[in-house]
DNA sequence: TAAAATACCGACTACTTGGTTTGTTGTTTT
DNA sequence: AAAACAACAAACCAAGTAGTCGGTATTTTA
């Protein structure tokens, strides 16, 4: 088993710097040599561990991206509190992280979703699956919120989930340009406003 | 002046098929030869009219994309009616067009915004300017709506505009994958719900 | 300790791409 | 009629790029 440790360590090194460069420059604009130069490794090492550039990228999705999405977007909304509060808090955290840390995984999804759209069905499948996981968890969280009296009975949970995801992906696209902080502030204000509208109406 | 006609015709031919291919396969994954093959033209013709691939793309942005954004997203919301109705109608039309016509320009913006982000400042400037034009028009439309009693006095027009743009860009990213029609339906429902919340409150 | 598997090196191939250059043809201009 | 020019054609170049392959050092195993 010890021999596998070295293998895993090298593969992991390749994956993390690979992801960083793919995120920064795009998949097609990042050559394998670029990654290897950063790691002081050779072509031989790369093709010993991965069978192709595409295979390499999929392994990154499976190992790094999916897990990050879980820890940043899914786990924080689990619990029995008001889901609308949990979700808005979670999204605000994600946006705030994105502001300070360029190598942010929420936007990564958005980035790659656009890059591979209609060009690489295999990779698109993984990206869509990851999005779907987020969506499913949002929906179930909202439904639980309905049951617990936090969310109005009449709202369409699937619709709300899609709307949340849409606006999040969109605002992440916008945030990279300029005034990320101001944008986040305005975005969160509108999101919370929207959430108040779908919250359970208290009889005055 | 007649000789200029031929020049313009050829350039326009190059630009339209260039845009179609850039949209379909991405800027970096589309070679100039790809475009020329489709047009039965040669490298010489291309570099006679344009000084580089980047210059070519910018000319496409200036001539085709910006105008399309105007006609699809800006002109439809001009007028003295309820801006919330105009905007939701306009966005629904844009999404519906996108469903049937793959080569849609609303998403194009989103697509390119992602592809050039942090990689090509010159092109990013043009894309951001185009977005800004849309935003400015949305804001002024909303403010007029406030003045005319369609929009609640307390809403932050800049915030609403950003939120609209965000959700639109996001939903266009999502729509390319699968069930575009269902997604559009759910999205429009939530957008209209959100709009009702920011509309002028009638005293019952 | 010899054999065998693991992990890696780096030169090489086959191919693509943006861009250059030189040449050709038809049309204006002088 | 000659020079000039617009609008292309096509061969060419240098710089990449994904992937291959024979070889090698280092562990593991028998």
XYZ file of C-alpha atoms in Angstrom, chain A residues 4-188:
185
model
C 0.467 3.741 -3.834
C 1.155 6.677 -1.575
C 3.777 8.060 -3.871
C 1.555 7.568 -6.844
C -1.303 9.344 -5.139
C 0.921 12.178 -4.004
C 2.228 12.857 -7.488
C -1.189 12.617 -9.063
C -2.573 14.990 -6.490
C 0.202 17.460 -7.106
C -0.532 17.381 -10.801
C -4.249 17.786 -10.224
C -4.033 20.799 -7.950
C -1.656 22.797 -10.127
C -3.534 21.568 -13.180
C -6.770 22.922 -11.803
C -5.152 26.229 -10.893
C -3.811 26.681 -14.408
C -6.941 25.439 -16.160
C -8.951 27.872 -14.117
C -6.590 30.728 -14.823
C -5.983 30.227 -18.521
C -8.696 27.878 -19.635
C -8.446 24.208 -20.502
C -7.527 24.618 -24.128
C -5.108 27.437 -23.518
C -3.206 25.491 -20.896
C -0.727 22.986 -22.248
C 0.384 19.933 -20.370
C 3.907 21.278 -20.611
C 2.795 24.384 -18.732
C 1.646 22.244 -15.843
C 4.710 20.032 -15.898
C 7.087 22.968 -15.967
C 5.548 24.254 -12.769
C 6.021 20.887 -11.129
C 9.437 20.005 -12.526
C 8.032 16.847 -13.974
C 8.224 15.368 -17.434
C 5.843 14.248 -20.119
C 6.630 10.679 -19.223
C 5.424 11.190 -15.681
C 2.193 12.704 -16.878
C 1.291 9.994 -19.344
C 2.323 7.375 -16.884
C -0.457 8.494 -14.540
C -3.090 9.759 -16.957
C -4.039 8.462 -20.340
C -4.938 11.811 -21.881
C -5.436 15.472 -21.139
C -9.170 14.946 -21.045
C -8.863 11.998 -18.694
C -6.694 14.173 -16.496
C -9.285 16.898 -16.364
C -12.071 14.499 -15.506
C -10.002 13.172 -12.624
C -9.676 16.754 -11.399
C -13.418 17.202 -11.554
C -14.022 14.006 -9.657
C -11.423 14.597 -7.000
C -11.253 18.326 -6.425
C -14.165 20.199 -7.914
C -17.008 17.971 -6.797
C -15.709 17.895 -3.246
C -15.293 21.641 -3.153
C -18.830 22.149 -4.357
C -20.004 19.878 -1.582
C -18.119 21.700 1.123
C -18.916 25.185 -0.128
C -22.438 24.953 -1.479
C -24.119 21.862 -0.112
C -22.994 21.093 3.422
C -23.547 24.664 4.649
C -27.250 24.493 3.819
C -27.900 21.269 5.681
C -29.657 21.605 9.003
C -33.032 22.403 10.467
C -32.846 26.177 10.518
C -34.578 28.456 8.066
C -33.259 27.286 4.683
C -33.603 30.751 3.208
C -31.219 32.077 5.829
C -28.832 29.175 5.362
C -28.810 29.551 1.597
C -28.282 33.296 1.555
C -25.530 32.979 4.141
C -23.902 30.212 2.135
C -24.021 32.163 -1.103
C -22.683 35.275 0.567
C -19.760 33.260 1.917
C -19.078 31.791 -1.489
C -19.067 35.208 -3.111
C -16.882 36.642 -0.408
C -14.402 33.819 -0.806
C -14.418 34.439 -4.524
C -13.514 38.049 -3.949
C -10.341 37.280 -2.088
C -9.394 33.990 -3.590
C -9.144 34.014 -7.335
C -9.015 30.241 -7.491
C -12.610 29.831 -6.456
C -14.546 26.718 -7.252
C -18.024 28.071 -7.548
C -17.069 30.117 -10.495
C -14.867 27.357 -11.801
C -17.993 25.405 -12.507
C -19.428 28.337 -14.392
C -16.195 28.868 -16.257
C -15.824 25.300 -17.418
C -19.514 24.973 -18.131
C -19.051 27.669 -20.717
C -15.788 26.402 -22.085
C -16.934 22.870 -22.781
C -20.463 23.632 -23.807
C -21.293 21.737 -26.965
C -17.654 20.865 -27.443
C -16.984 18.038 -25.055
C -20.001 15.965 -24.055
C -18.034 13.728 -21.732
C -16.760 16.578 -19.603
C -20.094 18.370 -19.829
C -21.742 15.364 -18.286
C -19.576 15.639 -15.189
C -20.143 19.367 -14.902
C -23.883 19.033 -15.286
C -23.977 16.225 -12.767
C -22.222 18.422 -10.249
C -24.685 21.220 -10.852
C -27.534 18.763 -10.524
C -26.291 17.667 -7.128
C -26.408 21.245 -5.964
C -29.871 21.721 -7.399
C -31.267 18.594 -5.800
C -29.947 19.658 -2.424
C -31.377 23.134 -2.800
C -34.775 21.722 -3.674
C -34.890 19.321 -0.759
C -33.733 22.049 1.575
C -36.510 24.329 0.362
C -39.123 21.600 0.674
C -38.050 20.936 4.204
C -38.384 24.651 4.800
C -41.949 24.488 3.550
C -42.704 21.649 5.905
C -41.202 23.536 8.826
C -43.109 26.705 8.080
C -40.227 28.804 6.841
C -41.193 28.838 3.199
C -44.564 29.746 1.750
C -46.615 26.729 0.728
C -47.288 28.057 -2.751
C -43.752 28.442 -3.995
C -42.332 26.183 -6.669
C -39.192 24.811 -5.050
C -37.688 23.622 -8.315
C -38.248 27.044 -9.827
C -36.676 28.800 -6.887
C -33.664 26.493 -6.963
C -33.106 27.129 -10.682
C -33.461 30.822 -10.100
C -30.910 30.789 -7.295
C -28.417 28.837 -9.352
C -28.944 31.058 -12.373
C -28.395 34.263 -10.513
C -25.368 32.864 -8.716
C -23.688 31.703 -11.909
C -24.468 35.021 -13.517
C -23.199 37.196 -10.735
C -19.994 35.191 -10.622
C -19.510 35.942 -14.291
C -19.969 39.612 -13.611
C -17.801 39.702 -10.523
C -14.522 38.980 -12.233
C -14.500 42.242 -14.100
C -14.426 45.086 -11.652
C -16.112 46.121 -8.465
C -16.754 42.712 -6.997
C -17.539 43.951 -3.516
C -20.177 46.448 -4.578
C -21.711 43.867 -6.875
C -21.880 41.290 -4.125
C -23.537 43.763 -1.810
C -26.199 44.708 -4.319
C -26.728 41.129 -5.363
C -27.197 39.896 -1.801
